[in-house]
Short mmCIF file of C-alpha atoms (C1' of nucleotides) in Angstrom, two decimals:
data_model
loop_
_atom_site.label_atom_id
_atom_site.label_comp_id
_atom_site.label_asym_id
_atom_site.label_seq_id
_atom_site.Cartn_x
_atom_site.Cartn_y
_atom_site.Cartn_z
CA MET A 1 16.01 15.21 -18.95
CA VAL A 2 14.91 11.88 -18.93
CA ILE A 3 11.83 10.52 -20.35
CA PRO A 4 10.75 6.80 -20.10
CA SER A 5 10.15 4.53 -23.22
CA LYS A 6 6.63 3.46 -23.51
CA GLN A 7 8.42 0.11 -22.56
CA ILE A 8 9.32 1.24 -19.49
CA THR A 9 6.48 2.99 -18.75
CA ASP A 10 3.97 0.05 -19.37
CA ALA A 11 6.12 -2.58 -16.98
CA TRP A 12 6.06 0.54 -14.06
CA ILE A 13 2.42 0.56 -14.72
CA SER A 14 2.25 -3.13 -14.82
CA LEU A 15 3.80 -3.32 -11.46
CA MET A 16 1.75 -1.21 -9.43
CA ARG A 17 -0.61 -3.12 -10.31
CA ALA A 18 -0.43 -6.70 -10.50
CA GLN A 19 1.21 -6.29 -6.91
CA GLN A 20 -1.56 -4.91 -6.04
CA VAL A 21 -3.65 -7.01 -7.50
CA ALA A 22 -1.97 -9.80 -5.99
CA LEU A 23 -1.32 -8.63 -2.86
CA ARG A 24 -5.25 -7.38 -2.54
CA GLN A 25 -6.28 -11.31 -3.22
CA ALA A 26 -3.00 -12.67 -0.72
CA GLU A 27 -4.86 -10.24 2.11
CA ARG A 28 -8.52 -11.40 1.50
CA ALA A 29 -7.97 -14.83 1.88
CA LEU A 30 -6.25 -14.44 4.91
CA ARG A 31 -8.72 -12.39 6.19
CA HIS A 32 -11.59 -14.91 5.32
CA ALA A 33 -9.72 -17.39 7.09
CA GLY A 34 -9.22 -15.25 10.18
CA LEU A 35 -5.55 -15.27 10.38
CA PRO A 36 -3.14 -12.04 10.06
CA PRO A 37 -2.20 -10.00 7.04
CA TYR A 38 0.66 -11.10 5.33
CA GLY A 39 3.22 -8.06 7.03
CA TRP A 40 2.90 -10.30 9.45
CA TYR A 41 3.55 -13.79 7.56
CA ASP A 42 6.76 -11.57 6.58
CA ALA A 43 8.11 -11.27 9.81
CA LEU A 44 7.65 -13.52 11.08
CA TRP A 45 9.40 -15.95 8.43
CA GLU A 46 12.19 -13.92 8.69
CA LEU A 47 12.96 -13.89 12.54
CA GLU A 48 11.85 -17.96 12.31
CA LYS A 49 14.57 -17.84 9.61
CA ALA A 50 17.39 -16.14 12.09
CA GLY A 51 15.99 -18.23 14.97
CA GLU A 52 17.95 -17.37 18.12
CA ILE A 53 20.60 -15.79 16.81
CA GLY A 54 17.10 -13.04 16.30
CA LEU A 55 16.89 -9.59 14.31
CA ARG A 56 17.42 -6.36 15.35
CA ILE A 57 14.81 -4.15 13.81
CA HIS A 58 16.85 -2.17 11.08
CA GLN A 59 17.85 -6.01 10.03
CA ILE A 60 14.28 -6.54 9.46
CA GLU A 61 13.45 -2.91 7.91
CA ARG A 62 16.67 -4.53 5.66
CA GLN A 63 14.66 -7.78 4.91
CA ILE A 64 11.36 -7.12 4.39
CA LEU A 65 11.41 -3.45 3.29
CA ILE A 66 9.03 -1.43 5.25
CA ALA A 67 9.45 1.91 6.85
CA GLN A 68 11.36 1.60 10.14
CA SER A 69 8.46 3.69 12.12
CA ASN A 70 5.88 0.53 10.68
CA VAL A 71 8.80 -1.89 12.13
CA SER A 72 8.46 -0.38 15.45
CA ARG A 73 3.91 -0.69 15.05
CA LEU A 74 4.16 -4.65 13.55
CA ILE A 75 6.71 -6.29 15.92
CA ASP A 76 4.78 -3.78 19.24
CA ARG A 77 1.55 -5.90 17.62
CA LEU A 78 2.98 -9.44 16.51
CA GLU A 79 4.82 -8.63 20.88
CA ALA A 80 0.85 -8.09 22.14
CA ALA A 81 -0.02 -11.42 20.31
CA GLY A 82 3.03 -12.90 22.12
CA CYS A 83 4.59 -14.08 18.49
CA VAL A 84 7.89 -11.83 19.01
CA GLU A 85 9.43 -11.14 22.24
CA ARG A 86 11.50 -8.13 23.08
CA LYS A 87 14.88 -8.19 24.69
CA PRO A 88 17.91 -5.47 24.92
CA SER A 89 20.38 -6.38 22.57
CA PRO A 90 24.07 -6.99 24.66
CA ASP A 91 26.21 -4.90 22.61
CA ASP A 92 24.54 -1.82 21.83
CA GLY A 93 21.99 0.17 24.76
CA ARG A 94 20.11 1.35 22.17
CA GLY A 95 18.63 -1.53 20.91
CA GLN A 96 17.08 -4.66 21.26
CA VAL A 97 17.06 -7.59 19.72
CA ILE A 98 13.54 -9.44 18.92
CA PHE A 99 13.18 -13.49 18.95
CA ILE A 100 9.90 -15.45 17.36
CA THR A 101 7.97 -17.54 20.12
CA ASP A 102 6.49 -20.99 19.58
CA GLN A 103 3.38 -19.06 19.14
CA GLY A 104 4.72 -16.80 16.32
CA ARG A 105 6.05 -20.38 14.66
CA THR A 106 2.56 -22.24 15.46
CA THR A 107 0.76 -18.46 14.08
CA ARG A 108 3.15 -18.76 10.59
CA ALA A 109 2.95 -22.19 10.47
CA ALA A 110 -1.23 -22.03 10.66
CA MET A 111 -0.96 -18.88 8.05
CA TRP A 112 1.47 -20.75 5.81
CA PRO A 113 -1.42 -23.04 3.42
CA ILE A 114 -3.30 -20.24 3.26
CA TYR A 115 -1.05 -18.25 2.57
CA ALA A 116 0.90 -20.50 -0.21
CA ALA A 117 -3.17 -21.52 -1.61
CA ALA A 118 -2.82 -16.96 -2.21
CA ILE A 119 0.48 -17.15 -3.70
CA GLN A 120 -0.52 -20.13 -6.46
CA GLU A 121 -3.67 -18.37 -6.97
CA ALA A 122 -2.32 -14.74 -7.35
CA VAL A 123 0.48 -15.86 -9.15
CA GLY A 124 1.67 -19.34 -10.03
CA ALA A 125 -1.23 -20.64 -12.13
CA HIS A 126 -0.18 -17.81 -14.63
CA LEU A 127 4.08 -18.76 -14.39
CA THR A 128 6.13 -21.47 -16.10
CA ASP A 129 8.36 -21.90 -13.28
CA GLY A 130 11.32 -21.13 -16.05
CA ASN A 131 8.94 -17.68 -17.03
CA ALA A 132 8.62 -16.97 -12.39
CA THR A 133 12.68 -17.18 -12.35
CA ILE A 134 12.92 -14.34 -15.41
CA LEU A 135 10.65 -12.65 -13.62
CA ALA A 136 12.72 -12.89 -10.36
CA GLY A 137 15.65 -11.86 -12.31
CA LEU A 138 14.60 -8.91 -14.52
CA LEU A 139 12.38 -7.40 -9.99
CA ARG A 140 15.92 -7.52 -8.59
CA PRO A 141 17.51 -4.87 -9.88
CA ILE A 142 14.66 -2.53 -8.79
CA ILE A 143 15.05 -4.14 -5.14
CA GLU A 144 19.00 -3.64 -4.93
CA ASN A 145 18.04 -0.72 -6.66
CA ARG A 146 17.10 0.21 -2.61
CA GLU A 147 20.52 0.04 -1.24
CA THR A 148 22.22 2.83 -3.58
CA GLY A 149 18.75 5.12 -4.26
CA LEU A 150 18.40 7.09 -1.32
CA MET B 1 -4.08 -28.44 -2.01
CA VAL B 2 -1.22 -26.75 -4.42
CA ILE B 3 2.29 -25.68 -2.58
CA PRO B 4 3.83 -22.56 -5.21
CA SER B 5 7.26 -23.89 -6.20
CA LYS B 6 10.59 -22.20 -4.86
CA GLN B 7 10.65 -20.02 -8.12
CA ILE B 8 6.63 -19.28 -7.64
CA THR B 9 7.18 -18.18 -4.05
CA ASP B 10 10.36 -16.07 -4.94
CA ALA B 11 8.49 -14.20 -7.92
CA TRP B 12 5.61 -12.80 -5.88
CA ILE B 13 8.28 -12.08 -2.53
CA SER B 14 10.37 -10.60 -5.81
CA LEU B 15 7.04 -9.11 -7.28
CA MET B 16 6.36 -7.42 -3.89
CA ARG B 17 9.12 -5.85 -2.89
CA ALA B 18 9.91 -4.57 -5.98
CA GLN B 19 6.43 -2.79 -6.38
CA GLN B 20 6.58 -1.07 -2.41
CA VAL B 21 10.81 -0.08 -3.27
CA ALA B 22 9.24 1.70 -6.57
CA LEU B 23 6.29 3.50 -5.71
CA ARG B 24 8.39 4.86 -2.72
CA GLN B 25 10.85 5.79 -4.80
CA ALA B 26 8.42 8.09 -6.90
CA GLU B 27 5.61 8.93 -4.15
CA ARG B 28 9.31 10.47 -2.90
CA ALA B 29 10.10 12.75 -5.83
CA LEU B 30 6.66 13.63 -6.01
CA ARG B 31 6.07 15.01 -2.17
CA HIS B 32 9.82 16.74 -2.54
CA ALA B 33 8.26 19.37 -5.38
CA GLY B 34 5.56 19.47 -3.41
CA LEU B 35 3.16 17.76 -5.79
CA PRO B 36 0.29 15.49 -5.24
CA PRO B 37 0.51 11.42 -5.05
CA TYR B 38 1.01 9.00 -7.67
CA GLY B 39 -2.79 8.34 -7.14
CA TRP B 40 -3.97 11.35 -8.43
CA TYR B 41 -1.83 11.16 -11.96
CA ASP B 42 -3.60 7.63 -12.09
CA ALA B 43 -6.62 9.29 -11.74
CA LEU B 44 -5.72 12.10 -13.90
CA TRP B 45 -4.45 10.44 -16.96
CA GLU B 46 -7.41 7.96 -17.19
CA LEU B 47 -9.84 11.05 -16.62
CA GLU B 48 -7.79 12.71 -19.37
CA LYS B 49 -7.64 10.48 -22.06
CA ALA B 50 -11.34 9.71 -21.53
CA GLY B 51 -11.70 13.47 -22.64
CA GLU B 52 -15.38 15.45 -22.53
CA ILE B 53 -17.12 11.66 -22.44
CA GLY B 54 -15.48 11.82 -18.69
CA LEU B 55 -15.40 8.31 -16.80
CA ARG B 56 -18.16 6.45 -14.78
CA ILE B 57 -16.72 5.68 -11.03
CA HIS B 58 -16.75 2.63 -11.44
CA GLN B 59 -15.35 3.41 -14.47
CA ILE B 60 -11.76 4.77 -12.72
CA GLU B 61 -12.22 1.44 -10.24
CA ARG B 62 -11.48 -0.73 -12.74
CA GLN B 63 -8.91 1.10 -14.54
CA ILE B 64 -6.61 2.17 -11.84
CA LEU B 65 -7.37 -1.15 -9.67
CA ILE B 66 -8.44 0.59 -5.96
CA ALA B 67 -11.08 0.01 -4.08
CA GLN B 68 -14.59 1.79 -4.77
CA SER B 69 -14.32 3.25 -1.47
CA ASN B 70 -11.16 4.69 -2.52
CA VAL B 71 -12.54 6.00 -5.84
CA SER B 72 -15.08 7.77 -3.93
CA ARG B 73 -12.40 9.71 -1.55
CA LEU B 74 -10.23 10.33 -4.26
CA ILE B 75 -12.60 12.25 -6.14
CA ASP B 76 -13.68 13.73 -3.74
CA ARG B 77 -9.96 15.64 -3.32
CA LEU B 78 -9.70 16.03 -6.94
CA GLU B 79 -12.46 17.77 -7.05
CA ALA B 80 -11.76 19.47 -3.77
CA ALA B 81 -9.03 21.07 -5.68
CA GLY B 82 -10.50 21.45 -8.97
CA CYS B 83 -8.44 18.46 -11.15
CA VAL B 84 -12.54 17.91 -11.81
CA GLU B 85 -15.91 17.81 -11.48
CA ARG B 86 -18.65 15.76 -11.14
CA LYS B 87 -21.98 15.87 -12.66
CA PRO B 88 -25.12 14.00 -12.64
CA SER B 89 -25.39 11.60 -15.46
CA PRO B 90 -28.30 11.76 -17.72
CA ASP B 91 -28.27 8.00 -18.45
CA ASP B 92 -28.16 7.01 -14.25
CA GLY B 93 -30.32 8.68 -11.39
CA ARG B 94 -28.11 6.89 -9.70
CA GLY B 95 -24.25 8.14 -11.24
CA GLN B 96 -22.16 10.36 -12.11
CA VAL B 97 -19.93 10.93 -14.98
CA ILE B 98 -16.46 12.45 -13.62
CA PHE B 99 -14.31 15.10 -16.17
CA ILE B 100 -11.46 16.50 -15.86
CA THR B 101 -11.04 20.30 -15.56
CA ASP B 102 -8.14 23.09 -16.96
CA GLN B 103 -6.95 22.76 -13.44
CA GLY B 104 -6.54 18.83 -13.49
CA ARG B 105 -4.99 19.01 -17.12
CA THR B 106 -2.37 22.03 -15.64
CA THR B 107 -1.50 19.20 -12.02
CA ARG B 108 -1.39 16.05 -14.36
CA ALA B 109 1.17 18.20 -16.58
CA ALA B 110 3.27 19.59 -13.44
CA MET B 111 3.41 16.09 -12.22
CA TRP B 112 4.52 14.96 -15.95
CA PRO B 113 7.95 15.60 -15.38
CA ILE B 114 8.88 14.48 -12.46
CA TYR B 115 7.05 11.38 -12.69
CA ALA B 116 8.16 10.64 -15.51
CA ALA B 117 12.17 11.29 -13.69
CA ALA B 118 11.03 8.54 -10.83
CA ILE B 119 9.71 6.07 -13.12
CA GLN B 120 12.89 6.29 -15.17
CA GLU B 121 15.09 5.92 -12.23
CA ALA B 122 13.05 3.85 -10.37
CA VAL B 123 12.20 0.82 -13.39
CA GLY B 124 13.97 2.20 -16.75
CA ALA B 125 17.28 2.36 -15.47
CA HIS B 126 17.20 -1.15 -14.86
CA LEU B 127 15.45 -2.61 -17.71
CA THR B 128 15.94 -2.45 -21.71
CA ASP B 129 12.96 -1.82 -23.74
CA GLY B 130 13.23 -5.35 -24.51
CA ASN B 131 13.44 -6.40 -21.26
CA ALA B 132 10.44 -3.77 -19.91
CA THR B 133 8.56 -5.57 -22.62
CA ILE B 134 9.19 -9.13 -21.07
CA LEU B 135 8.18 -8.10 -17.52
CA ALA B 136 4.90 -6.31 -18.97
CA GLY B 137 4.08 -9.23 -20.33
CA LEU B 138 4.39 -11.27 -17.56
CA LEU B 139 2.84 -9.33 -15.31
CA ARG B 140 -0.29 -9.35 -17.39
CA PRO B 141 -2.29 -12.14 -16.36
CA ILE B 142 -1.62 -11.46 -13.37
CA ILE B 143 -3.52 -8.43 -13.58
CA GLU B 144 -6.13 -10.28 -15.36
CA ASN B 145 -6.86 -12.70 -13.15
CA ARG B 146 -8.54 -10.48 -10.89
CA GLU B 147 -11.68 -10.24 -13.63
CA THR B 148 -12.37 -13.37 -12.93
CA GLY B 149 -10.47 -14.23 -9.53
CA LEU B 150 -13.27 -12.89 -7.18
"C1'" DC C 1 -47.57 -2.51 -11.76
"C1'" DC C 2 -45.07 -4.71 -7.68
"C1'" DA C 3 -41.52 -7.53 -5.15
"C1'" DA C 4 -36.98 -8.74 -5.02
"C1'" DT C 5 -32.80 -8.50 -6.76
"C1'" DC C 6 -28.49 -5.54 -7.84
"C1'" DT C 7 -25.51 -1.61 -9.58
"C1'" DC C 8 -23.85 2.62 -8.09
"C1'" DC C 9 -21.50 5.09 -4.85
"C1'" DA C 10 -20.50 7.30 -0.12
"C1'" DT C 11 -19.49 7.07 4.53
"C1'" DG C 12 -17.95 5.33 9.78
"C1'" DC C 13 -15.08 3.20 11.64
"C1'" DG C 14 -10.72 0.95 12.98
"C1'" DA C 15 -6.25 0.09 10.95
"C1'" DT C 16 -1.92 0.91 9.00
"C1'" DC C 17 0.78 4.43 6.63
"C1'" DG C 18 4.68 7.82 6.20
"C1'" DC C 19 6.17 11.44 7.85
"C1'" DA C 20 8.41 14.30 10.92
"C1'" DT C 21 10.56 14.93 15.76
"C1'" DG C 22 12.71 13.32 19.66
"C1'" DA C 23 14.96 10.13 23.63
"C1'" DA C 24 18.74 7.55 24.38
"C1'" DT C 25 23.29 5.06 23.16
"C1'" DA C 26 26.97 5.19 20.23
"C1'" DT C 27 31.39 7.03 17.72
"C1'" DA C 28 34.09 10.04 15.58
"C1'" DT C 29 36.60 14.05 15.91
"C1'" DA C 30 39.35 17.94 17.88
"C1'" DT D 1 38.47 14.59 27.41
"C1'" DA D 2 34.56 16.99 25.87
"C1'" DT D 3 32.17 18.27 21.60
"C1'" DA D 4 29.92 17.06 17.58
"C1'" DT D 5 27.67 13.98 14.71
"C1'" DA D 6 25.51 9.42 14.06
"C1'" DT D 7 22.15 5.86 15.00
"C1'" DT D 8 18.70 3.20 16.52
"C1'" DC D 9 13.86 2.51 18.30
"C1'" DA D 10 9.04 5.13 19.50
"C1'" DT D 11 5.19 8.26 18.97
"C1'" DG D 12 2.85 11.68 17.38
"C1'" DC D 13 0.01 13.19 13.77
"C1'" DG D 14 -2.76 13.43 9.02
"C1'" DA D 15 -3.96 11.19 5.41
"C1'" DT D 16 -5.76 6.56 3.55
"C1'" DC D 17 -6.56 2.15 3.31
"C1'" DG D 18 -10.09 -2.43 3.57
"C1'" DC D 19 -13.88 -3.35 4.79
"C1'" DA D 20 -19.50 -2.66 5.83
"C1'" DT D 21 -23.13 -0.52 5.85
"C1'" DG D 22 -26.42 2.02 3.87
"C1'" DG D 23 -29.25 4.72 0.22
"C1'" DA D 24 -31.24 6.19 -3.79
"C1'" DG D 25 -32.08 4.03 -8.23
"C1'" DA D 26 -31.90 0.14 -11.62
"C1'" DT D 27 -33.23 -4.20 -13.83
"C1'" DT D 28 -35.99 -8.84 -13.52
"C1'" DG D 29 -39.04 -12.03 -12.92
"C1'" DG D 30 -44.35 -12.66 -11.84
#
DNA sequence: CCAATCTCCATGCGATCGCATGAATATATA
DNA sequence: TATATATTCATGCGATCGCATGGAGATTGG
């Protein structure tokens, strides 16, 4: 059995803690501004980038890396708020395509200043751009492990 | 208003994604082995390090960085499982001191092999020890921001 | 010593999570 | 073609989360 080194264990703990601290700061900032949570931004941004092509549920799942059932319900909430539209997929009778609406674009745009400030405060204030690039580079293989992992 | 640079935003996203991917892998491994979740390990380990001195609820909160109400309920669960004991604090009538029990030590020890393997697979497999140290170093100020933050 | 304030902790509440499952359609295989 | 398998997505369920609140004991300042 392979035991992780002290360095790896420290990195693990740092990763767990840092994300929680940073995410909570951002969620709190959004909430205090009367805006929807982080997850909405994440999904809306992917949908906005996808444009008129839209995205399938499972594509969103792979993009933002949350469980399928949670994508389904996140889209429920976004739809109820008028931020997205579900349309049946022309190619696949099981599926559907999700499109962002004007309301969705407006909501995302309204979130951005608060969200951006929170990112800056939680992460940006502590990293040079160079170090941010290094950090992202070190984390990339951990993220991509999902593909191969299971 | 300060807008985060592209590099900072990328680092933010990487941090969010990497932690989620890694944590979910670990949670899944523990669950599949019929073991308690990550949070239990975290708390039990702090309590084991604290030894016979025990820890106050708010100390646990600061160590493992979860909200106070969640510490309270985590301790409820650990107590129900016989893993910890609550004793009234001799110094502070409001408070209590939490101690790990033999059962708690046994549980933590049973979790470690699975947890360790998950850390190794999720993080260790992708980082040299040197890079792990760099990663932890880059994340540290983000974690410590909690203190000063709010 | 009393009142105002603060700290410590538990709990109600609504929201979200992951898992397991199931229904419907698509795809592969015999 | 007929059947087995796989994919797509929604939903029930129990567990956990963050927030807001409140009670009880400490602490501080007059």
